[in-house]
Short mmCIF file of C-alpha atoms in Angstrom, two decimals:
data_model
loop_
_atom_site.label_atom_id
_atom_site.label_comp_id
_atom_site.label_asym_id
_atom_site.label_seq_id
_atom_site.Cartn_x
_atom_site.Cartn_y
_atom_site.Cartn_z
CA MET A 1 -35.45 -2.06 2.21
CA LYS A 2 -35.68 -5.69 1.58
CA ILE A 3 -32.44 -7.53 2.43
CA SER A 4 -31.74 -10.94 0.73
CA ILE A 5 -31.39 -14.28 2.68
CA ARG A 6 -28.04 -14.35 1.22
CA ARG A 7 -27.24 -11.01 2.24
CA SER A 8 -28.26 -11.71 5.75
CA ARG A 9 -26.29 -14.65 6.05
CA ARG A 10 -23.22 -12.84 5.08
CA ALA A 11 -24.05 -10.19 7.44
CA ALA A 12 -24.48 -12.52 10.27
CA THR A 13 -21.14 -14.27 9.47
CA ALA A 14 -19.22 -10.84 9.42
CA VAL A 15 -20.68 -9.97 12.76
CA ALA A 16 -19.48 -12.81 14.53
CA LEU A 17 -16.00 -12.22 13.17
CA GLY A 18 -16.07 -8.46 13.68
CA ALA A 19 -14.38 -8.04 16.85
CA ALA A 20 -11.34 -10.45 15.79
CA LEU A 21 -10.71 -8.57 12.50
CA ALA A 22 -11.27 -5.07 14.24
CA LEU A 23 -8.36 -5.86 16.52
CA THR A 24 -6.25 -6.89 13.42
CA ALA A 25 -7.25 -3.39 11.60
CA THR A 26 -6.47 -1.49 14.75
CA ALA A 27 -2.78 -3.26 14.70
CA CYS A 28 -2.64 -1.86 11.31
CA GLY A 29 -2.77 1.48 12.52
CA ASP A 30 -6.58 2.15 12.22
CA ASP A 31 -8.33 3.15 15.11
CA GLY A 32 -10.79 0.83 14.90
CA SER A 33 -13.70 3.39 14.93
CA GLY A 34 -14.64 3.52 11.44
CA ALA A 35 -17.95 1.35 10.71
CA GLY A 36 -20.95 1.19 8.18
CA GLY A 37 -22.98 4.06 9.15
CA ASP A 38 -20.75 6.33 10.73
CA LYS A 39 -20.68 9.19 8.84
CA GLY A 40 -17.17 10.49 9.78
CA GLU A 41 -15.68 13.92 9.51
CA GLU A 42 -14.29 16.23 6.76
CA GLY A 43 -11.38 16.91 9.22
CA SER A 44 -8.29 19.35 9.07
CA GLY A 45 -6.96 17.97 5.80
CA LYS A 46 -3.84 17.33 7.79
CA GLY A 47 -2.29 14.48 9.86
CA LYS A 48 -2.66 10.51 9.25
CA ILE A 49 -4.95 8.62 6.93
CA VAL A 50 -4.79 4.78 6.32
CA PHE A 51 -5.03 3.66 2.78
CA TRP A 52 -5.96 -0.03 2.08
CA ASP A 53 -4.93 -1.39 -1.25
CA ASN A 54 -6.92 -4.04 -2.61
CA ASN A 55 -4.32 -5.98 -4.13
CA GLY A 56 -1.34 -5.92 -1.46
CA GLY A 57 1.65 -7.75 -2.61
CA VAL A 58 1.33 -7.21 -6.09
CA ARG A 59 1.11 -3.46 -6.09
CA THR A 60 2.67 -3.15 -3.03
CA ASP A 61 5.71 -1.24 -4.08
CA ILE A 62 4.35 1.22 -6.74
CA TRP A 63 1.45 2.06 -4.10
CA LYS A 64 4.96 3.06 -1.69
CA GLU A 65 6.40 4.75 -4.21
CA ILE A 66 3.17 6.87 -5.19
CA ILE A 67 2.56 7.72 -1.18
CA ALA A 68 6.31 8.64 -1.27
CA ASP A 69 5.89 11.31 -3.76
CA PHE A 70 2.62 12.09 -1.93
CA GLU A 71 4.06 12.82 1.12
CA LYS A 72 6.47 15.01 -0.56
CA ALA A 73 4.35 17.19 -2.13
CA ASN A 74 1.78 17.28 1.20
CA PRO A 75 3.92 17.13 3.97
CA ASP A 76 1.29 17.76 6.41
CA ILE A 77 -0.23 14.05 5.73
CA LYS A 78 1.26 10.88 6.21
CA VAL A 79 -0.48 7.73 4.73
CA GLU A 80 -0.29 4.40 6.40
CA TYR A 81 -0.24 1.62 3.57
CA VAL A 82 -2.05 -1.60 4.16
CA GLY A 83 -1.68 -3.92 1.57
CA ILE A 84 -4.56 -6.70 1.65
CA ALA A 85 -4.62 -9.78 -0.98
CA SER A 86 -7.15 -9.09 -3.48
CA THR A 87 -8.64 -12.50 -2.47
CA GLU A 88 -9.01 -11.54 1.11
CA TYR A 89 -10.16 -7.26 0.32
CA GLN A 90 -13.73 -7.89 0.12
CA SER A 91 -14.06 -10.27 3.24
CA LYS A 92 -11.88 -7.85 5.27
CA VAL A 93 -14.04 -4.69 4.15
CA ASP A 94 -17.29 -6.45 4.83
CA THR A 95 -15.98 -7.30 8.49
CA ALA A 96 -14.56 -3.82 9.00
CA LEU A 97 -18.21 -2.50 7.92
CA GLN A 98 -19.86 -4.37 11.18
CA GLY A 99 -17.09 -4.33 13.64
CA GLY A 100 -15.31 -1.29 12.93
CA GLY A 101 -11.58 -0.81 11.58
CA LEU A 102 -12.39 0.95 8.12
CA PRO A 103 -9.76 2.75 6.16
CA ASP A 104 -10.01 6.27 5.05
CA VAL A 105 -9.28 5.16 1.63
CA GLY A 106 -9.09 2.01 -0.24
CA GLY A 107 -9.11 -0.05 -3.39
CA VAL A 108 -12.88 -0.15 -4.76
CA GLY A 109 -13.49 -1.69 -7.79
CA ALA A 110 -16.57 -1.94 -10.07
CA ALA A 111 -17.42 -5.64 -8.40
CA MET A 112 -17.36 -4.51 -5.08
CA ILE A 113 -19.04 -0.82 -5.17
CA ALA A 114 -22.79 -2.50 -4.89
CA GLY A 115 -22.18 -4.13 -1.86
CA PHE A 116 -20.08 -1.96 -0.31
CA SER A 117 -22.63 1.19 -1.12
CA ALA A 118 -25.55 -0.97 0.03
CA GLN A 119 -24.27 -0.71 3.63
CA GLY A 120 -23.69 3.30 3.29
CA ALA A 121 -19.80 2.84 3.58
CA LEU A 122 -18.91 5.12 0.23
CA GLU A 123 -18.51 8.59 0.28
CA PRO A 124 -20.37 9.91 -3.14
CA LEU A 125 -17.40 11.62 -5.00
CA ASP A 126 -19.46 13.35 -8.05
CA ASP A 127 -19.48 16.63 -6.27
CA ARG A 128 -15.70 16.20 -5.13
CA LEU A 129 -14.85 15.25 -8.66
CA GLY A 130 -16.75 18.30 -10.06
CA LYS A 131 -14.45 20.60 -8.10
CA SER A 132 -11.24 18.78 -8.43
CA SER A 133 -8.32 18.92 -10.70
CA LEU A 134 -9.51 15.75 -12.14
CA ASN A 135 -12.71 17.21 -13.34
CA GLY A 136 -12.79 16.40 -17.27
CA LYS A 137 -9.58 14.26 -16.92
CA LEU A 138 -10.90 10.85 -16.69
CA ASN A 139 -11.86 8.47 -19.12
CA GLU A 140 -15.44 8.48 -19.85
CA ASP A 141 -15.97 4.97 -20.00
CA MET A 142 -14.79 4.04 -17.02
CA VAL A 143 -16.63 6.91 -14.90
CA LYS A 144 -19.60 5.53 -16.46
CA VAL A 145 -18.67 1.70 -15.70
CA LEU A 146 -18.30 2.58 -12.08
CA LYS A 147 -21.23 4.42 -12.34
CA ALA A 148 -23.39 1.77 -13.24
CA SER A 149 -21.99 -0.17 -10.60
CA GLY A 150 -23.15 1.64 -7.66
CA GLY A 151 -26.46 0.14 -7.63
CA GLY A 152 -28.66 2.01 -10.05
CA ASP A 153 -28.89 5.71 -9.07
CA GLY A 154 -25.97 6.88 -10.76
CA THR A 155 -24.23 7.96 -8.29
CA LEU A 156 -20.04 7.65 -8.62
CA TYR A 157 -18.58 6.04 -5.26
CA SER A 158 -15.15 5.36 -6.77
CA ILE A 159 -12.37 7.21 -8.81
CA PRO A 160 -11.06 5.09 -11.46
CA THR A 161 -7.27 4.04 -11.51
CA SER A 162 -7.41 1.56 -14.85
CA ALA A 163 -9.16 -0.61 -16.82
CA ASN A 164 -7.69 -4.20 -16.65
CA ASN A 165 -8.35 -6.20 -19.98
CA GLY A 166 -8.50 -9.85 -20.69
CA VAL A 167 -5.59 -10.94 -22.75
CA LEU A 168 -4.43 -14.28 -24.36
CA TYR A 169 -0.67 -14.47 -23.76
CA TYR A 170 0.65 -17.05 -26.04
CA ARG A 171 4.41 -18.57 -26.22
CA THR A 172 5.52 -17.45 -29.82
CA ASP A 173 9.06 -19.51 -29.30
CA LEU A 174 6.62 -22.76 -29.16
CA PHE A 175 3.98 -21.59 -31.67
CA LYS A 176 6.74 -21.18 -33.92
CA ALA A 177 8.58 -24.44 -33.48
CA ALA A 178 5.20 -26.28 -33.88
CA GLY A 179 4.35 -24.26 -37.06
CA LEU A 180 0.97 -23.00 -35.65
CA ALA A 181 -0.81 -19.97 -36.16
CA GLU A 182 -1.05 -17.04 -33.72
CA PRO A 183 -4.72 -18.06 -31.69
CA THR A 184 -6.18 -15.21 -33.08
CA THR A 185 -9.36 -17.17 -33.20
CA TRP A 186 -10.93 -19.62 -31.26
CA ASP A 187 -10.78 -22.35 -33.54
CA ALA A 188 -6.87 -21.71 -34.10
CA PHE A 189 -7.06 -21.40 -29.99
CA TYR A 190 -8.04 -24.94 -29.47
CA ASP A 191 -5.70 -26.18 -32.39
CA ALA A 192 -2.99 -24.86 -30.63
CA ALA A 193 -3.96 -26.26 -27.66
CA GLU A 194 -3.83 -29.85 -28.68
CA LYS A 195 -1.21 -29.74 -30.72
CA LEU A 196 1.06 -28.05 -27.84
CA THR A 197 0.53 -31.21 -25.19
CA ASP A 198 2.61 -33.52 -24.70
CA SER A 199 1.59 -34.71 -21.07
CA LYS A 200 4.58 -37.17 -20.81
CA LYS A 201 6.87 -34.65 -21.12
CA ASN A 202 5.06 -32.38 -19.09
CA LYS A 203 4.13 -29.89 -22.07
CA PHE A 204 0.68 -28.47 -22.16
CA GLY A 205 -1.15 -25.99 -24.49
CA TYR A 206 -2.96 -24.33 -22.16
CA THR A 207 -3.60 -23.77 -18.43
CA ILE A 208 -6.98 -23.44 -17.02
CA ARG A 209 -8.37 -21.58 -13.86
CA GLY A 210 -10.03 -23.61 -11.66
CA GLY A 211 -9.82 -22.04 -8.27
CA SER A 212 -10.45 -18.73 -7.11
CA GLY A 213 -11.70 -16.31 -9.62
CA SER A 214 -12.75 -19.03 -12.10
CA ILE A 215 -16.38 -17.88 -12.82
CA ALA A 216 -15.40 -14.57 -14.94
CA GLN A 217 -12.85 -16.32 -16.75
CA ALA A 218 -14.95 -18.87 -17.61
CA LEU A 219 -17.78 -16.22 -18.61
CA ASP A 220 -15.27 -14.75 -20.91
CA ALA A 221 -14.52 -17.77 -22.68
CA MET A 222 -18.25 -18.57 -23.02
CA TYR A 223 -19.66 -15.30 -24.40
CA GLY A 224 -16.46 -15.39 -26.61
CA GLN A 225 -17.21 -18.19 -28.78
CA SER A 226 -21.09 -18.04 -28.45
CA GLY A 227 -21.10 -14.45 -29.81
CA ILE A 228 -23.86 -13.42 -27.30
CA THR A 229 -23.41 -9.95 -26.68
CA SER A 230 -25.95 -9.34 -23.79
CA PHE A 231 -25.91 -10.59 -20.18
CA TRP A 232 -29.74 -9.89 -20.15
CA ASN A 233 -32.28 -10.87 -22.18
CA GLY A 234 -35.05 -8.70 -20.64
CA ASP A 235 -34.81 -9.61 -16.57
CA LYS A 236 -33.38 -13.08 -17.66
CA THR A 237 -29.72 -13.69 -18.12
CA THR A 238 -28.28 -15.36 -20.99
CA VAL A 239 -25.77 -17.46 -19.13
CA ASN A 240 -27.72 -20.47 -19.76
CA ASP A 241 -28.39 -19.85 -23.31
CA PRO A 242 -27.89 -23.35 -25.32
CA LYS A 243 -24.82 -21.41 -27.27
CA ASN A 244 -23.57 -20.62 -23.96
CA VAL A 245 -23.91 -24.10 -22.29
CA ALA A 246 -22.40 -25.91 -25.71
CA ALA A 247 -19.29 -23.16 -25.42
CA LEU A 248 -18.46 -24.12 -21.43
CA GLU A 249 -18.77 -27.91 -22.35
CA LYS A 250 -16.18 -27.24 -24.92
CA TYR A 251 -13.77 -25.05 -22.79
CA ALA A 252 -14.34 -27.10 -19.69
CA ALA A 253 -13.33 -30.31 -21.56
CA LEU A 254 -9.74 -29.12 -22.01
CA TYR A 255 -8.80 -29.59 -18.34
CA LYS A 256 -6.62 -32.61 -17.96
CA LYS A 257 -6.73 -32.84 -21.60
CA VAL A 258 -4.23 -29.79 -22.45
CA THR A 259 -4.05 -28.73 -19.20
CA PRO A 260 -2.11 -29.47 -15.96
CA ALA A 261 -4.17 -31.24 -13.20
CA ALA A 262 -3.22 -28.71 -10.89
CA ASP A 263 -5.34 -25.94 -12.41
CA LEU A 264 -8.24 -27.45 -10.75
CA ASN A 265 -7.47 -25.21 -7.56
CA ASN A 266 -5.15 -22.98 -9.07
CA ASP A 267 -6.16 -18.90 -8.37
CA PHE A 268 -4.30 -16.21 -10.44
CA THR A 269 -1.12 -16.35 -8.75
CA LYS A 270 -0.35 -19.90 -9.12
CA MET A 271 -1.66 -20.01 -12.73
CA VAL A 272 0.38 -17.51 -13.92
CA ALA A 273 3.38 -18.70 -11.66
CA GLN A 274 2.86 -22.16 -13.86
CA TRP A 275 2.84 -20.80 -17.15
CA ASP A 276 6.08 -18.48 -16.49
CA SER A 277 7.45 -22.07 -15.79
CA GLY A 278 8.00 -22.01 -19.49
CA THR A 279 6.34 -25.21 -20.47
CA ILE A 280 2.81 -24.08 -21.39
CA GLY A 281 1.52 -22.53 -24.37
CA MET A 282 -1.13 -20.19 -23.51
CA LEU A 283 -2.79 -18.74 -20.63
CA ASN A 284 -5.93 -16.13 -20.21
CA HIS A 285 -5.07 -13.57 -17.49
CA ASN A 286 -5.47 -9.70 -18.03
CA LEU A 287 -2.98 -6.85 -18.50
CA GLY A 288 -2.13 -7.08 -14.90
CA SER A 289 0.49 -10.11 -15.14
CA TYR A 290 2.21 -8.69 -18.50
CA GLN A 291 5.19 -7.88 -16.37
CA ASP A 292 5.59 -11.08 -14.49
CA HIS A 293 6.02 -12.91 -17.91
CA VAL A 294 8.42 -10.49 -19.13
CA LYS A 295 10.68 -10.96 -16.07
CA ALA A 296 10.09 -14.94 -16.25
CA LEU A 297 10.21 -15.47 -19.82
CA GLY A 298 11.53 -12.19 -21.71
CA ALA A 299 9.63 -9.95 -23.87
CA ASP A 300 10.67 -12.50 -27.30
CA LYS A 301 9.06 -15.14 -26.09
CA PHE A 302 5.66 -14.06 -25.78
CA ARG A 303 2.67 -12.05 -26.88
CA GLY A 304 -0.07 -10.79 -25.17
CA ILE A 305 -3.40 -10.17 -27.52
CA PRO A 306 -6.81 -9.61 -27.33
CA GLN A 307 -9.04 -12.60 -26.76
CA PRO A 308 -9.66 -14.18 -29.71
CA THR A 309 -12.62 -13.67 -31.98
CA GLY A 310 -15.63 -16.06 -32.55
CA PRO A 311 -18.42 -16.33 -35.37
CA GLY A 312 -18.41 -14.09 -38.24
CA GLY A 313 -14.88 -12.68 -36.96
CA LYS A 314 -16.68 -11.03 -33.87
CA ARG A 315 -15.04 -10.56 -30.49
CA VAL A 316 -17.08 -10.57 -27.52
CA GLN A 317 -15.47 -10.34 -24.08
CA VAL A 318 -17.46 -9.64 -20.59
CA SER A 319 -16.36 -6.49 -18.79
CA ASN A 320 -13.10 -6.92 -16.63
CA PRO A 321 -13.64 -4.67 -13.40
CA VAL A 322 -12.44 -1.15 -13.43
CA ASP A 323 -10.45 -0.55 -10.54
CA GLY A 324 -10.61 2.85 -8.63
CA LEU A 325 -10.54 4.29 -5.11
CA GLY A 326 -13.35 5.01 -3.03
CA LEU A 327 -13.46 7.36 0.40
CA PHE A 328 -14.90 5.56 3.02
CA LYS A 329 -18.06 7.73 4.53
CA SER A 330 -16.72 7.02 8.04
CA SER A 331 -13.07 8.61 7.75
CA LYS A 332 -12.58 11.31 10.27
CA ASN A 333 -9.95 13.43 7.66
CA LYS A 334 -12.12 13.28 4.31
CA GLU A 335 -10.58 16.10 3.09
CA ALA A 336 -6.86 14.44 3.45
CA ALA A 337 -8.07 11.20 1.98
CA TRP A 338 -9.58 13.23 -0.96
CA LYS A 339 -6.28 14.80 -1.66
CA PHE A 340 -4.39 11.65 -1.92
CA ILE A 341 -7.23 10.08 -4.24
CA GLU A 342 -6.77 13.30 -6.41
CA PHE A 343 -2.99 12.94 -6.35
CA ALA A 344 -3.12 9.63 -7.00
CA THR A 345 -4.98 9.69 -9.90
CA SER A 346 -3.29 12.81 -11.61
CA LYS A 347 -1.46 12.27 -14.85
CA ALA A 348 1.82 11.22 -13.57
CA GLU A 349 1.06 9.15 -10.47
CA ASN A 350 -1.79 7.57 -12.71
CA SER A 351 0.58 6.86 -15.48
CA LYS A 352 3.33 5.50 -13.39
CA PHE A 353 1.03 3.24 -11.57
CA ASN A 354 -0.58 1.57 -14.50
CA GLU A 355 3.30 1.47 -16.52
CA ALA A 356 4.22 -0.85 -13.40
CA ALA A 357 0.65 -2.62 -13.56
CA GLY A 358 0.87 -2.89 -17.28
CA GLN A 359 -3.15 -1.45 -17.34
CA VAL A 360 -4.70 1.22 -19.28
CA PRO A 361 -4.93 4.53 -17.47
CA ALA A 362 -7.97 6.32 -16.35
CA ASN A 363 -6.67 9.66 -16.73
CA ASN A 364 -6.67 10.67 -20.43
CA ASP A 365 -3.69 12.58 -20.35
CA ALA A 366 -1.82 9.53 -18.77
CA ALA A 367 -3.08 7.11 -21.70
CA SER A 368 -1.06 9.26 -24.27
CA ASP A 369 2.20 8.48 -22.31
CA ALA A 370 5.03 6.77 -24.76
CA TRP A 371 4.99 3.73 -22.42
CA ILE A 372 1.87 2.44 -23.75
CA GLN A 373 3.15 1.99 -27.07
CA LYS A 374 6.21 0.35 -25.96
CA SER A 375 3.91 -2.10 -23.96
CA GLU A 376 2.35 -4.10 -26.61
CA PRO A 377 -0.38 -5.94 -24.77
CA THR A 378 -1.88 -2.74 -22.96
CA LYS A 379 -1.23 -1.32 -26.84
CA LEU A 380 -3.48 -4.05 -28.20
CA ALA A 381 -6.05 -3.58 -25.31
CA ALA A 382 -6.35 -0.07 -25.44
CA GLN A 383 -7.28 -0.30 -29.23
CA ALA A 384 -9.34 -3.15 -29.52
CA LEU A 385 -11.67 -1.38 -26.42
CA THR A 386 -11.52 1.54 -29.00
CA ASP A 387 -11.63 0.75 -32.10
CA GLY A 388 -14.77 -1.07 -32.84
CA SER A 389 -13.76 -4.55 -33.07
CA THR A 390 -14.95 -5.60 -29.41
CA THR A 391 -18.31 -5.99 -28.15
CA ILE A 392 -18.28 -5.74 -24.34
CA VAL A 393 -21.03 -7.74 -22.33
CA GLN A 394 -21.15 -5.69 -19.17
CA LEU A 395 -21.51 -8.05 -16.09
CA PRO A 396 -23.71 -7.01 -13.55
CA TYR A 397 -21.71 -5.70 -10.60
CA TYR A 398 -24.60 -3.59 -9.74
CA LEU A 399 -26.39 -6.38 -7.87
CA PRO A 400 -25.39 -6.56 -4.12
CA ASP A 401 -24.76 -10.49 -4.50
CA TRP A 402 -22.73 -10.46 -7.45
CA ASN A 403 -19.21 -11.10 -6.04
CA THR A 404 -20.73 -13.84 -3.54
CA ILE A 405 -22.88 -15.39 -6.76
CA SER A 406 -19.45 -15.35 -9.01
CA LYS A 407 -17.33 -16.41 -6.27
CA ALA A 408 -18.56 -18.54 -3.01
CA ASP A 409 -21.86 -19.86 -4.28
CA ASN A 410 -20.64 -21.25 -7.89
CA GLU A 411 -16.59 -21.87 -7.94
CA PRO A 412 -16.88 -25.02 -6.12
CA ASN A 413 -19.56 -26.00 -8.94
CA PHE A 414 -17.24 -24.85 -11.66
CA GLN A 415 -14.84 -27.32 -10.32
CA LYS A 416 -17.05 -29.98 -10.48
CA VAL A 417 -17.74 -29.23 -14.24
CA LEU A 418 -14.02 -29.51 -14.66
CA LEU A 419 -14.01 -32.94 -12.78
CA GLY A 420 -17.02 -34.38 -14.82
CA LYS A 421 -19.22 -34.40 -11.48
CA MET A 422 -21.80 -31.58 -12.83
CA SER A 423 -22.89 -31.11 -16.31
CA ALA A 424 -22.05 -27.63 -18.09
CA LYS A 425 -26.08 -26.86 -18.18
CA GLU A 426 -26.82 -27.82 -14.46
CA PHE A 427 -24.17 -25.47 -13.64
CA LEU A 428 -25.54 -22.69 -15.66
CA ASP A 429 -28.59 -23.36 -14.68
CA THR A 430 -27.82 -23.26 -11.38
CA LEU A 431 -25.84 -19.65 -11.69
CA ALA A 432 -28.92 -18.53 -14.12
CA GLU A 433 -31.30 -18.98 -10.91
CA GLN A 434 -29.59 -17.07 -8.61
CA LEU A 435 -29.04 -14.45 -11.01
CA ASN A 436 -32.64 -13.99 -12.08
CA LYS A 437 -33.47 -13.67 -8.46
CA ALA A 438 -30.87 -11.29 -7.50
CA GLN A 439 -32.11 -9.04 -10.46
CA GLU A 440 -35.42 -9.52 -9.29
CA GLU A 441 -34.70 -8.53 -5.89
CA TRP A 442 -32.58 -5.40 -7.00
CA LYS A 443 -35.57 -4.07 -9.15
CA GLN A 444 -37.82 -4.33 -6.37
CA GLN A 445 -35.17 -2.56 -3.83
CA SER A 446 -34.75 -0.06 -6.58
CA SER A 447 -38.55 0.99 -7.45
#
């Protein structure tokens, strides 16, 4: 199988760091034996399993509650929880794939599946799902997204837990005081961003994501404004279509004009905290930060609505990754690990998890629970995804290089665009060249 130069470089780096991080994993309670290529064992269905949370800190409390429920229902199984920050999770798994120390179960979202499965790290789950109590209970669209993300053969490597749709949060009190219309269109969004800004008083209309995770948010703004509904035109990406270039130019021009200068380096944690401080009008994030805003501002001072509509009143959004739980092939106790996955995505536990996270449940029975009607952003997001008002541009999570291209390779370049040191066209042409090459390699490997 042909392996790209980029992936080879990444693997080499992982090998060099493997021994050090394998020791870290062992210290967390794993025995360090699990590595890519290890076929593992079914095990006894009892004993200890290790679970890596791919959003540690943010989701630690709710996962510990679910684990306590599971251990009460399964007294013969103990789950060791290891919380890993979302920004560090990919590299930690990549390193453990080379040096050992993989967990039994881990968070495996759509954007991670192709890279992990290409290295033989994940257990196929189609048969297990077909024989389980979850069969027929999971949102079909979420399952399809995860299958499509696995490298092209339609294998299911992760059981969905939630969908985390993009949201435009805005301060209802500030909008009312300024006499502004709700930012349901991109025109209204730009108008509000300008009119709510008074930089001398440290008041800004918007906060833009310039640090880690910036590319997905920029793509959402681009496609939302351009109205382009497909990521590919044949085998060539549409990211550098002239309409997308114009959209990015307008969006990037917001930086320091209607946003704080600190936005250049802000990841989602810093961006959310900055918005919650109370002096910024609008924030693009996702459903996951809803509870943070409630705690900081109170539910009566803001709303979370679907992304603005663009040309002809159409709403176009890029796909936010579906999150899920994967079973690592190297597990020595796959039976117990699968019991945990099955339990965590059951109606009661999936509802509990998503109520805490403010996300759309993957379990269809959980999706009808009363709390969704009370959580307006989640309710509106679910409606937007099902009522025909929104077209989703599917990002190419199936490309093994997608995470590298959309993060390490281009986040520094996006910062250059914000600073005026690189044009939007040059940035998008560079991104397009990398994506087209990755797509070509993927097609050759799949044929």
